[in-house]
Amino acid sequence: MSSENGQQTGGAEGAPPEQLALIRESVRKAKAPRAKPRTWRGAALAGELPVARVLVDKGALHLDRYFDYAVPEELDADAQPGVRVRVRFGAGRHRVREGRREGGGLIDGFLVERLAESDYSGPLAALAQVVSPEPVLGEELLALARAVADRYAGSLADVLQLAVPPRSARAERRPSPGPLPPPSAPAPGPWERYEQGPAFLGSLASGGAPRAVWNALPGPHWSEELARAVAATLASGRGALVVLPDGRAVARVDAALTELLGEGRHAVLTADAGPEKRYARWLAVRRGAVRAVVGTRAAMFAPVRDLGLVAVWDDGDDSHSEPHAPQPHAREVLLLRAAQDRCGFLLGSWNCTVEAAQLVETGWARPLVAGRERVRAAAPLVRTVGDGDLARDEAARAARLPSLAWQAAREGLRHGPVLVQVPRRGYVPRMACAGCRAPARCRHCFGPLQAQGSDDLRCAWCGREEDGWHCPECGGFRLRAQVVGARRTAEELGRAFPAVPVRTSGREHVLDTVPGTPALVVSTPGAEPVAEGGYAAALLLDGWAMLSRPDLRAGEDALRRWIGAAALVRPQSAGGTVVVVAEPTLRPVQALVRWDPVGHAVRELAERDELGFPPVSRMAAVSGPGEAVAEFLRAVELPARAEILGPVPLPVTPPGRPRRPGAPPPGEHWDRALVRVPPGNGAALTAALKSAQATRMARGGSIPVWVRIDPPDIG
DNA sequence: GTAGCCAGGAAA
DNA sequence: TTCCTGGCTACC
């Protein structure tokens, strides 16, 4: 033993675990070639399983592995798998100067496993602290986080940050209530309306693991249907998890569950409860006191015991996509869970995403749909206003609203509230020729022109300013906005129907419900309040804006938003009418008229398959400064059948716009390449990207690139 | 990420 | 010879 070490240990009575680092230091100094876990002289280690495998809480990809630490005797009892710990990590050589140790800060981690010995050949440092004896990271959650990290080419630590809420000591001290016995199986209720509905519930109640893509009938029963699926699962003695796109949807299912099962059987996990409350609820789930969870996307990781069902509602809503690294999508996470836990799976929506259609096409899930006659009976009448109608429509030109829409509003207001769906504010209006209505396009890249300030025209794709526009079709010089703004529409409608109250629902102020009395309800997509008894009519006014987006998902998105509004309207038999201002020949418009979102998704899927687009192919985006992207692409060892598209320049972020992850900072020019692989090669692709990224990060100096699996905005 | 190691160059 | 910086690697 070196004198340095002797002084240190000798000077401190009952040396704390940290002192072990000093011993380790001396061992290193001595450079004695020795085998596996060192014996710690001067400090007692746990008698059994003295090695703790720890996941250090650092997102860096090249640290995405476990580190072994020695377990001091005094931490032996608390240092159980799953607990939070603190360890010394950082530059290894903990120097001692003037009696103090330096370097290597304390960092958080999770104890993953206790072992008899380490496979690490060097000397082990000791656990510094067990933060709390509460085991928060169970085996299943760890396996799930691992799978999600692999699926998204991210680090385990990043995923755990999403999966395990921050600790609150007070919440931990509070005991959770004891678990309730399973309830009895519910009656199918509104599930009777679906051919396979009662069978699906029956399977859940009897311990089965059915997997279904459920195309929900329009109307308000979906939340009760979800609640019954949860209740059926609980009846089998298993747990259930429902992930919803927003707080309003959570509140509906929460209410339905409370009505069906009373209080205490389910937990609501949303971000808006404070951290302590949130952690307390999460703990109650983790401890097995509560067997069912409803929540927004963070709940996708909820550690429900003995999972029997995972369900997601409206997977097309982009709030199911987690914005934090590695940006997993709730649907995909629940798919992984269903596979891992062999539990039931339910993907429900009024609409149908291409991904949902694929689950059915591949045979992984069964369709859960109502017969056509039921659909027709539940859906409103949908009428379209196309270009031709508009051109002929004197009233539309004068008042910016087609006469059919006026008629529908007037008629609807005699029977109840009328919903008016308008583009979201901040949705910069696209411009069209005032004469012939041809969309105004950039003369350089053919991107859509949009109005910036009062007269300032700019291309939405390349950002170039346009000052001498004239229409290439008819030679006209006058432009008009293609879409009508929300406030303006509200004002105009208010003036036209002075006796009727006008209510608005949008970003800042979202209305939850409106009464069934006549009123104009102006709303942006996704913020539509539910009307008591349903709306008498709906006007969908943003068709052009929705469909002219240069995005692969433009059609699907438009249909989703229209269906989201139209599903709140009374059935046709009760006079419910929807007017959509969009070209009736377009595929999403036809799908709305026929109320056939599944057919639409199936056709889209076939097309994407042909084009080699996701979700049939797996795709990843690599973005960053041109040189960095090029360098990354040179370095990455892609699977054999991978294909690199691009790189191409990304649109420049306009100044003042909040920067999204993966988008260039304002003023910087970035490139983006897409990498795609055929079906079945997704894992190889993410592994390759992850390892290339890890090597880059490990040596500093190289400019970082962003890697995004399943990029949402491929155009 | 970050400390420490080592190599290579400038300063003395 | 000494000191400093920059690049590189390990971190248990």
XYZ file of C-alpha atoms (C1' of nucleotides) in Angstrom:
739
model
C 0.000 0.000 0.000
C 1.412 3.372 -0.895
C 2.050 5.888 1.804
C -0.370 8.272 0.146
C -3.182 5.815 0.539
C -2.142 4.898 4.007
C -2.396 8.502 5.092
C -5.818 8.883 3.597
C -7.463 5.842 5.040
C -5.646 6.219 8.293
C -6.828 9.807 8.693
C -10.506 9.117 8.283
C -12.410 7.136 10.881
C -14.992 4.758 9.403
C -14.079 5.716 5.881
C -17.155 6.476 3.731
C -17.590 4.549 0.513
C -15.911 7.312 -1.370
C -12.662 6.446 0.298
C -12.694 3.278 -1.708
C -11.832 5.354 -4.703
C -8.593 6.221 -3.004
C -7.761 2.619 -2.496
C -8.522 2.048 -6.103
C -6.164 4.853 -6.944
C -3.343 3.245 -5.087
C -4.038 -0.049 -6.767
C -3.702 1.593 -10.121
C -0.507 3.320 -9.089
C 1.008 0.047 -8.001
C 0.303 -1.291 -11.496
C 0.101 -4.766 -10.121
C -1.286 -7.126 -12.761
C -4.205 -8.656 -10.970
C -7.385 -10.509 -11.743
C -11.014 -9.463 -11.320
C -12.798 -7.679 -8.526
C -10.243 -6.384 -6.139
C -10.573 -6.983 -2.487
C -11.048 -3.699 -0.775
C -8.745 -3.431 2.093
C -9.931 -1.125 4.788
C -13.561 -1.061 3.673
C -16.083 -3.822 4.023
C -18.038 -4.920 0.998
C -21.374 -6.650 0.809
C -20.960 -10.297 1.644
C -23.243 -11.594 -1.079
C -23.228 -10.243 -4.630
C -20.765 -7.432 -3.964
C -20.955 -6.048 -7.505
C -23.652 -3.648 -8.675
C -24.278 -3.226 -12.370
C -25.271 0.393 -12.896
C -26.728 2.345 -15.770
C -25.269 5.829 -15.503
C -27.753 8.519 -16.349
C -25.951 10.085 -19.262
C -27.542 10.339 -22.647
C -24.304 10.045 -24.611
C -24.537 7.080 -26.930
C -21.023 5.811 -26.392
C -21.829 5.502 -22.676
C -24.862 3.425 -23.459
C -23.715 0.431 -21.479
C -23.501 -0.664 -17.879
C -20.724 0.059 -15.415
C -19.908 -2.118 -12.448
C -19.461 -0.718 -8.968
C -18.573 -2.321 -5.669
C -21.328 -2.460 -3.066
C -20.147 -1.292 0.366
C -21.533 -3.289 3.253
C -23.608 -0.446 4.607
C -25.427 -0.066 1.286
C -25.941 -3.804 0.860
C -29.553 -3.910 2.027
C -30.772 -0.899 0.025
C -28.743 -1.519 -3.109
C -31.353 -3.724 -4.765
C -32.030 -3.982 -8.497
C -34.119 -1.076 -9.756
C -33.152 1.545 -7.189
C -31.730 4.944 -7.996
C -28.088 5.328 -7.041
C -25.375 7.961 -7.192
C -21.896 7.029 -8.339
C -18.599 8.673 -9.060
C -18.262 8.962 -12.755
C -16.078 11.000 -15.001
C -12.352 11.097 -15.432
C -11.234 8.030 -13.662
C -8.053 8.891 -11.883
C -9.267 10.391 -8.704
C -6.329 12.375 -7.594
C -5.665 13.305 -4.092
C -4.309 16.738 -3.438
C -4.005 18.340 -0.055
C -6.094 15.627 1.479
C -9.057 16.114 -0.837
C -10.154 14.004 -3.668
C -10.857 15.677 -6.947
C -12.394 14.906 -10.275
C -15.239 12.632 -11.187
C -18.494 14.151 -10.074
C -21.407 12.305 -8.520
C -23.929 11.328 -11.096
C -27.283 9.591 -10.971
C -27.893 6.120 -12.204
C -30.034 3.040 -11.824
C -28.885 -0.158 -10.212
C -29.742 -2.779 -12.772
C -28.401 -6.006 -11.291
C -26.420 -7.446 -8.401
C -23.611 -9.818 -9.364
C -21.118 -12.084 -7.656
C -18.318 -10.735 -9.775
C -17.641 -8.216 -12.452
C -16.380 -8.903 -15.921
C -14.517 -5.634 -15.779
C -10.846 -6.318 -15.286
C -9.953 -3.073 -13.531
C -10.616 -2.154 -9.937
C -14.164 -1.115 -9.128
C -15.198 2.140 -7.538
C -17.871 1.939 -4.912
C -21.460 3.026 -5.058
C -21.508 6.441 -3.471
C -25.121 6.403 -2.374
C -28.433 4.656 -2.738
C -30.779 7.559 -3.381
C -33.799 5.671 -2.134
C -34.649 2.017 -1.572
C -37.708 2.328 -3.824
C -37.155 0.046 -6.810
C -38.373 2.185 -9.700
C -36.823 0.408 -12.647
C -38.285 -3.050 -12.936
C -37.103 -5.758 -15.296
C -39.969 -5.226 -17.712
C -39.560 -1.473 -17.866
C -35.842 -1.866 -18.429
C -36.426 -4.314 -21.248
C -38.969 -1.974 -22.778
C -36.626 1.010 -22.540
C -33.902 -1.073 -24.126
C -36.199 -2.038 -26.997
C -37.286 1.565 -27.513
C -33.683 2.784 -27.482
C -32.798 0.206 -30.119
C -35.857 0.933 -32.213
C -35.021 4.659 -32.270
C -31.227 4.546 -32.356
C -31.165 6.319 -29.016
C -29.514 5.730 -25.669
C -31.069 3.819 -22.826
C -30.508 6.746 -20.490
C -32.490 9.050 -22.767
C -35.408 6.649 -22.834
C -35.314 6.188 -19.068
C -35.536 9.911 -18.665
C -38.888 9.675 -20.422
C -39.953 6.501 -18.666
C -39.145 7.160 -15.009
C -40.449 10.408 -13.520
C -38.204 12.492 -11.282
C -38.196 11.437 -7.679
C -40.137 13.151 -4.954
C -39.162 11.965 -1.490
C -42.476 12.991 -0.022
C -44.433 10.983 -2.571
C -42.277 7.968 -1.798
C -42.950 8.184 1.918
C -46.668 8.116 1.413
C -47.891 4.524 1.372
C -49.988 3.458 -1.595
C -53.370 1.876 -0.901
C -53.796 -1.866 -1.140
C -54.947 -3.290 -4.471
C -58.648 -3.892 -5.065
C -59.905 -7.304 -6.176
C -60.701 -7.585 -9.896
C -64.122 -6.199 -10.911
C -66.620 -8.353 -12.721
C -66.529 -8.348 -16.515
C -68.536 -5.506 -18.075
C -71.325 -5.931 -20.602
C -70.274 -5.060 -24.145
C -72.503 -1.948 -24.182
C -71.741 0.134 -27.286
C -69.252 -2.518 -28.429
C -72.334 -4.398 -29.658
C -72.259 -2.075 -32.652
C -69.088 -3.726 -33.961
C -69.110 -7.155 -35.466
C -66.159 -8.384 -33.427
C -66.756 -6.058 -30.469
C -68.264 -8.442 -27.920
C -65.769 -11.151 -28.883
C -62.888 -8.729 -28.365
C -64.112 -7.806 -24.889
C -64.771 -11.434 -24.078
C -61.254 -12.384 -25.033
C -59.799 -9.663 -22.799
C -62.002 -10.679 -19.885
C -60.962 -14.311 -20.154
C -57.233 -13.573 -20.133
C -56.661 -13.537 -23.887
C -54.400 -11.166 -25.798
C -56.387 -10.025 -28.839
C -54.862 -7.398 -31.123
C -57.165 -5.075 -33.003
C -57.230 -1.971 -35.139
C -60.518 -0.407 -34.292
C -62.185 2.030 -36.630
C -64.511 3.797 -34.265
C -67.940 4.924 -35.334
C -68.393 8.701 -35.263
C -69.967 10.037 -32.111
C -69.270 10.163 -28.418
C -69.160 6.488 -27.435
C -65.452 5.827 -27.990
C -64.429 6.822 -24.474
C -66.950 4.460 -22.951
C -65.773 1.734 -25.295
C -62.195 2.235 -24.191
C -63.310 2.151 -20.561
C -65.099 -1.151 -21.143
C -62.025 -2.655 -22.739
C -60.059 -1.621 -19.660
C -62.699 -3.029 -17.345
C -62.733 -6.325 -19.220
C -58.965 -6.584 -18.851
C -59.134 -5.825 -15.137
C -61.754 -8.508 -14.795
C -59.192 -11.028 -15.997
C -56.966 -10.000 -13.095
C -54.521 -8.140 -15.348
C -53.614 -4.487 -15.796
C -54.440 -2.107 -18.644
C -52.948 1.023 -20.152
C -54.607 3.617 -22.387
C -52.643 6.386 -24.103
C -54.553 9.390 -25.421
C -53.442 12.405 -27.414
C -54.422 15.185 -25.018
C -55.802 16.105 -21.630
C -59.350 16.477 -22.889
C -59.398 12.934 -24.224
C -57.887 11.705 -20.975
C -60.619 13.471 -19.030
C -63.309 11.720 -21.098
C -61.899 8.255 -20.584
C -61.239 9.056 -16.936
C -64.891 9.993 -16.515
C -66.053 6.889 -18.366
C -63.873 4.666 -16.204
C -65.048 6.313 -13.003
C -68.623 5.788 -14.049
C -67.990 2.156 -14.924
C -65.698 1.114 -12.066
C -65.832 3.885 -9.477
C -62.815 5.615 -8.002
C -59.554 3.989 -7.070
C -59.137 1.422 -9.795
C -57.359 3.577 -12.303
C -54.681 6.264 -12.261
C -54.543 9.303 -14.503
C -51.025 10.103 -15.645
C -50.744 13.476 -17.341
C -48.116 16.160 -17.344
C -50.348 18.829 -15.834
C -50.504 17.244 -12.403
C -47.521 18.592 -10.440
C -44.330 16.511 -10.202
C -45.076 15.196 -6.731
C -48.596 14.138 -7.519
C -47.479 12.651 -10.778
C -44.775 10.629 -9.094
C -47.156 9.473 -6.379
C -49.598 8.145 -8.971
C -46.801 6.566 -10.934
C -45.590 4.872 -7.758
C -49.039 3.562 -6.967
C -49.003 1.922 -10.393
C -45.484 0.634 -10.002
C -46.309 -0.789 -6.574
C -49.296 -2.612 -8.003
C -51.847 -0.652 -5.974
C -53.535 0.563 -9.168
C -53.917 -1.758 -12.110
C -55.161 0.567 -14.856
C -53.657 3.739 -16.300
C -55.002 6.388 -18.632
C -52.768 9.220 -19.694
C -51.062 11.199 -22.381
C -47.960 10.019 -24.188
C -45.617 9.913 -21.182
C -47.933 7.232 -19.787
C -46.855 4.902 -22.582
C -44.080 3.762 -20.254
C -46.281 3.445 -17.164
C -45.085 0.388 -15.192
C -48.462 -1.341 -15.087
C -48.220 -4.723 -13.399
C -49.076 -7.834 -15.350
C -50.188 -5.980 -18.411
C -53.181 -7.410 -20.233
C -53.998 -4.601 -22.627
C -52.299 -1.588 -24.167
C -54.520 0.825 -26.060
C -53.918 4.003 -27.996
C -56.548 6.381 -29.275
C -56.126 8.463 -32.450
C -52.581 7.497 -33.298
C -52.521 10.001 -36.161
C -52.440 12.885 -33.698
C -48.901 14.194 -33.706
C -48.878 14.732 -29.962
C -48.346 10.980 -29.698
C -44.860 11.685 -30.945
C -42.516 12.421 -28.056
C -40.470 15.542 -28.784
C -37.567 14.520 -26.565
C -34.806 12.220 -27.744
C -35.069 9.663 -29.182
C -38.548 10.878 -30.117
C -40.498 7.632 -29.817
C -44.106 7.417 -30.926
C -46.706 6.100 -28.494
C -48.113 3.673 -31.038
C -44.692 2.155 -31.685
C -43.853 1.939 -27.997
C -47.138 0.187 -27.284
C -46.472 -2.186 -30.175
C -43.172 -3.067 -28.549
C -44.913 -3.538 -25.217
C -47.582 -5.759 -26.701
C -44.918 -7.928 -28.283
C -42.778 -8.022 -25.178
C -45.520 -8.630 -22.642
C -47.685 -10.724 -24.975
C -50.680 -8.642 -24.049
C -53.716 -7.375 -25.890
C -53.424 -4.387 -28.200
C -56.085 -1.920 -29.243
C -55.491 0.920 -31.660
C -58.640 3.000 -31.989
C -59.549 6.050 -34.008
C -62.356 7.558 -36.013
C -59.727 7.845 -38.660
C -57.157 5.308 -39.844
C -53.447 5.906 -40.233
C -51.328 4.158 -42.800
C -49.468 2.475 -39.961
C -52.719 1.158 -38.552
C -53.713 -0.175 -41.958
C -50.351 -1.906 -42.169
C -50.930 -3.710 -38.874
C -54.059 -5.192 -40.394
C -52.494 -5.873 -43.806
C -49.625 -7.805 -42.284
C -52.064 -9.828 -40.209
C -50.554 -8.684 -36.923
C -53.845 -7.150 -35.798
C -57.441 -7.832 -36.706
C -59.828 -5.160 -37.909
C -62.485 -4.133 -35.413
C -65.072 -2.355 -37.537
C -68.780 -1.772 -37.797
C -70.831 -2.857 -40.789
C -71.351 -0.325 -43.591
C -75.006 0.264 -42.740
C -74.059 1.152 -39.156
C -71.422 3.541 -40.450
C -73.886 5.197 -42.761
C -76.384 5.523 -39.961
C -73.871 7.118 -37.610
C -72.110 9.486 -40.031
C -73.342 12.906 -41.111
C -74.112 13.873 -44.694
C -70.978 15.293 -46.314
C -71.174 17.818 -49.151
C -68.266 19.323 -51.045
C -67.543 22.709 -52.567
C -64.908 22.433 -55.275
C -63.127 24.935 -57.468
C -65.781 24.887 -60.126
C -68.501 25.660 -57.616
C -66.456 28.461 -56.161
C -65.738 30.040 -59.540
C -69.452 30.071 -60.320
C -70.348 31.246 -56.869
C -70.897 34.984 -56.751
C -71.515 34.940 -53.028
C -68.285 33.117 -52.330
C -66.243 35.738 -54.129
C -67.916 38.551 -52.312
C -68.136 37.104 -48.833
C -65.235 34.630 -48.922
C -67.538 31.809 -47.948
C -69.383 29.577 -50.418
C -73.169 29.772 -50.540
C -73.517 26.105 -49.729
C -71.692 26.795 -46.471
C -74.019 29.698 -45.697
C -77.032 27.523 -46.362
C -75.742 24.706 -44.176
C -74.967 27.125 -41.376
C -78.362 28.807 -41.597
C -80.210 25.513 -41.661
C -78.066 23.990 -38.926
C -78.518 26.935 -36.587
C -82.233 26.277 -36.524
C -81.536 22.957 -34.795
C -78.411 23.360 -32.758
C -74.775 24.460 -32.697
C -72.761 24.705 -35.904
C -69.054 23.959 -35.942
C -66.759 25.959 -38.192
C -63.298 24.489 -38.619
C -60.743 27.067 -39.698
C -56.978 26.846 -40.172
C -54.821 27.241 -37.143
C -53.571 30.708 -36.419
C -49.969 31.151 -37.357
C -50.809 28.975 -40.288
C -49.552 31.426 -42.860
C -52.055 31.648 -45.662
C -50.972 30.274 -48.998
C -51.693 32.492 -51.945
C -53.579 31.857 -55.162
C -54.343 33.844 -58.288
C -57.378 35.998 -57.639
C -58.532 35.457 -61.221
C -58.163 31.746 -61.904
C -57.365 30.434 -58.390
C -54.210 28.664 -59.521
C -51.893 28.301 -56.512
C -49.113 30.882 -56.562
C -45.793 29.118 -56.771
C -42.180 30.122 -56.402
C -40.524 30.606 -59.773
C -37.291 29.042 -58.536
C -38.381 25.883 -56.763
C -42.172 25.787 -57.331
C -42.762 25.873 -53.599
C -45.951 27.560 -52.413
C -45.836 31.302 -51.897
C -47.136 32.642 -48.646
C -47.888 36.047 -47.252
C -45.395 37.119 -44.653
C -46.403 40.579 -43.516
C -48.813 42.847 -45.303
C -47.538 42.608 -48.874
C -44.401 40.594 -48.370
C -44.483 37.387 -50.413
C -42.100 34.579 -49.691
C -41.597 30.966 -50.758
C -42.415 28.496 -48.005
C -39.805 26.052 -49.233
C -36.689 27.992 -50.236
C -37.437 31.233 -48.445
C -36.855 33.446 -51.493
C -38.800 36.655 -51.644
C -41.097 37.226 -54.594
C -41.723 40.794 -55.682
C -43.005 40.681 -59.234
C -45.517 37.876 -59.185
C -47.871 37.256 -62.047
C -49.958 34.202 -62.737
C -48.394 31.827 -65.278
C -51.844 30.425 -66.087
C -53.879 33.510 -66.840
C -51.419 36.368 -66.581
C -53.261 37.959 -63.663
C -51.417 40.103 -61.131
C -53.764 39.951 -58.186
C -53.431 37.438 -55.403
C -55.836 36.247 -52.765
C -55.380 34.159 -49.686
C -56.498 30.605 -50.186
C -57.758 30.248 -46.702
C -59.856 32.405 -44.499
C -58.440 33.312 -41.130
C -60.177 32.238 -37.976
C -60.866 35.618 -36.492
C -62.115 36.997 -39.776
C -64.417 34.068 -40.305
C -65.783 34.445 -36.812
C -66.388 38.135 -37.393
C -68.106 37.591 -40.711
C -70.303 34.827 -39.412
C -71.132 36.871 -36.346
C -72.285 39.723 -38.514
C -74.304 37.413 -40.734
C -76.098 35.813 -37.795
C -76.355 38.620 -35.272
C -78.790 36.774 -33.022
C -76.510 33.762 -32.584
C -73.642 33.597 -30.103
C -70.200 32.984 -31.608
C -67.738 31.002 -29.552
C -64.156 30.252 -30.466
C -61.901 27.412 -29.468
C -58.226 27.338 -30.352
C -54.683 27.067 -29.185
C -54.795 29.418 -26.210
C -58.316 28.791 -25.131
C -59.700 25.366 -25.856
C -63.354 24.791 -25.044
C -64.205 21.369 -23.782
C -67.894 21.236 -24.456
C -70.620 23.529 -25.732
C -74.361 23.298 -25.003
C -76.741 21.911 -27.577
C -78.335 25.298 -28.221
C -77.831 27.204 -31.483
C -74.385 28.819 -31.612
C -71.525 29.231 -34.030
C -68.453 27.442 -32.754
C -65.309 28.520 -34.573
C -62.429 26.177 -33.898
C -59.014 25.244 -35.169
C -58.361 21.578 -35.992
C -57.977 19.468 -32.896
C -59.559 22.024 -30.583
C -63.179 21.303 -31.491
C -65.385 21.219 -28.416
C -67.849 18.388 -28.062
C -71.422 19.597 -28.479
C -74.126 18.198 -26.302
C -76.252 16.079 -28.569
C -73.836 16.676 -31.443
C -73.473 19.565 -33.882
C -76.246 20.190 -36.315
C -73.704 21.047 -39.007
C -70.021 21.615 -39.592
C -68.189 23.769 -42.123
C -64.672 22.647 -42.931
C -63.049 25.676 -44.472
C -59.364 24.878 -44.588
C -59.364 22.249 -47.302
C -56.962 23.994 -49.625
C -54.487 24.802 -46.937
C -54.506 21.273 -45.635
C -54.116 19.589 -48.957
C -51.555 21.904 -50.504
C -48.968 21.072 -47.858
C -45.887 19.610 -49.484
C -45.905 16.564 -47.270
C -46.381 12.875 -47.702
C -49.009 12.956 -44.986
C -50.932 15.954 -46.270
C -53.861 13.900 -47.513
C -53.985 11.665 -44.476
C -53.724 14.641 -42.144
C -56.461 16.556 -43.885
C -58.789 13.582 -43.714
C -57.940 13.052 -40.056
C -58.822 16.631 -39.167
C -62.008 16.612 -41.139
C -63.104 13.333 -39.651
C -62.176 14.648 -36.202
C -64.627 17.511 -36.684
C -67.260 15.627 -38.643
C -67.432 12.860 -36.028
C -68.845 15.453 -33.619
C -71.789 16.128 -35.934
C -75.144 14.389 -35.593
C -75.857 11.465 -37.884
C -77.392 12.134 -41.244
C -80.702 10.702 -40.042
C -80.812 13.432 -37.393
C -80.072 16.110 -39.979
C -76.309 16.313 -39.447
C -74.573 17.958 -42.391
C -70.938 18.682 -43.164
C -69.710 21.032 -45.860
C -66.086 20.711 -46.871
C -64.483 23.301 -49.109
C -62.221 21.099 -51.177
C -62.037 19.533 -54.599
C -64.433 16.552 -54.645
C -62.186 14.566 -56.953
C -59.387 14.393 -54.403
C -58.922 11.102 -52.656
C -59.166 12.323 -49.033
C -62.281 14.310 -49.911
C -63.906 11.248 -51.422
C -62.957 9.216 -48.398
C -64.698 11.772 -46.190
C -67.812 11.798 -48.356
C -68.017 8.008 -48.251
C -66.834 7.940 -44.646
C -64.204 5.380 -45.479
C -60.958 6.274 -43.697
C -59.830 2.652 -43.709
C -60.115 2.365 -47.474
C -58.156 5.599 -47.782
C -55.385 4.335 -45.542
C -55.198 1.017 -47.380
C -54.782 2.788 -50.715
C -52.163 5.130 -49.271
C -50.332 2.143 -47.877
C -50.254 0.417 -51.264
C -48.886 3.582 -52.822
C -46.198 3.995 -50.213
C -45.234 0.389 -50.660
C -44.764 0.999 -54.364
C -42.714 4.123 -53.767
C -40.613 2.517 -51.075
C -41.881 4.912 -48.454
C -42.536 4.306 -44.775
C -44.069 2.618 -42.987
C -43.438 -0.235 -45.400
C -39.795 0.728 -45.655
C -38.086 1.976 -42.545
C -36.626 5.434 -42.936
C -34.220 7.627 -41.012
C -33.203 11.233 -41.515
C -29.686 12.514 -40.966
C -29.456 16.274 -40.771
C -26.775 18.802 -39.950
C -24.224 21.058 -41.628
C -23.473 19.727 -45.121
C -19.932 18.613 -44.354
C -20.975 16.833 -41.167
C -23.770 14.959 -42.928
C -21.420 13.939 -45.748
C -18.825 12.770 -43.254
C -21.407 10.808 -41.294
C -22.658 9.111 -44.433
C -19.093 8.177 -45.388
C -18.441 6.694 -41.974
C -21.671 4.787 -41.346
C -21.656 1.112 -42.247
C -25.174 0.676 -43.510
C -26.851 -2.669 -44.091
C -26.448 -3.978 -47.632
C -29.866 -3.016 -48.929
C -29.897 0.466 -47.494
C -30.425 3.342 -49.857
C -29.337 6.926 -49.296
C -31.584 9.651 -50.700
C -29.965 13.039 -50.937
C -28.517 14.833 -49.108
C -30.500 17.890 -50.066
C -30.495 21.337 -48.470
C -33.066 21.847 -45.731
C -35.233 24.927 -45.762
C -33.689 27.708 -43.725
C -35.367 28.343 -40.369
C -36.882 31.822 -40.518
C -35.598 34.095 -37.750
C -37.812 34.252 -34.690
C -39.354 30.837 -35.256
C -38.729 28.504 -32.330
C -36.256 25.891 -33.451
C -37.348 22.296 -33.562
C -34.921 19.489 -32.836
C -33.176 18.495 -36.031
C -33.891 21.811 -37.716
C -31.073 24.252 -38.438
C -30.598 27.322 -36.253
C -31.870 30.467 -37.982
C -29.602 31.538 -40.798
C -27.640 28.287 -41.000
C -27.679 26.087 -44.047
C -28.147 22.434 -43.302
C -28.456 19.330 -45.394
C -30.633 16.348 -44.822
C -30.247 12.858 -46.149
C -32.847 10.145 -45.911
C -31.763 6.572 -45.468
C -34.213 3.829 -46.161
C -34.164 0.069 -45.886
C -36.632 -2.542 -47.094
C -39.052 -4.168 -44.627
C -37.320 -6.300 -42.051
C -34.069 -4.332 -42.029
C -35.115 -1.669 -39.573
C -33.096 -3.050 -36.690
C -29.951 -3.278 -38.788
C -30.439 0.312 -39.918
C -30.880 1.745 -36.441
C -27.943 -0.290 -35.124
C -25.699 1.046 -37.876
C -26.793 4.639 -37.329
C -26.404 4.333 -33.584
C -22.918 2.944 -33.763
C -21.774 5.550 -36.283
C -23.238 8.253 -34.094
C -21.542 6.810 -31.013
C -18.128 6.779 -32.660
C -18.578 10.357 -33.764
C -19.603 11.517 -30.323
C -16.837 9.612 -28.578
C -14.157 11.651 -30.193
C -14.899 15.288 -29.811
C -14.336 17.814 -32.512
C -16.689 16.439 -35.105
C -19.756 18.554 -35.729
C -22.862 16.761 -34.485
C -25.565 15.497 -36.806
C -29.168 14.690 -35.937
C -30.463 11.229 -36.518
C -34.209 10.815 -36.531
C -35.910 7.486 -37.047
C -39.319 7.661 -38.743
C -38.949 11.331 -39.717
C -42.475 12.761 -39.666
C -42.029 15.275 -42.467
C -40.716 13.543 -45.527
C -42.008 15.386 -48.551
C -20.071 15.282 -21.134
C -15.069 15.847 -18.793
C -10.464 14.916 -16.612
C -6.149 13.209 -17.636
C -2.694 11.506 -20.675
C 0.543 12.139 -24.129
C 2.844 14.324 -27.943
C 4.682 18.115 -29.983
C 6.009 22.856 -30.078
C 7.391 27.265 -28.125
C 9.831 29.578 -24.553
C 13.825 29.875 -21.661
C 14.383 21.464 -19.718
C 9.790 23.193 -18.687
C 5.404 24.593 -19.664
C 1.462 24.801 -22.435
C -1.907 23.405 -25.772
C -4.627 20.197 -28.509
C -6.146 15.826 -29.612
C -7.658 11.526 -27.955
C -9.526 8.177 -24.851
C -11.621 6.243 -20.925
C -15.005 6.752 -17.700
C -16.619 0.597 -13.749
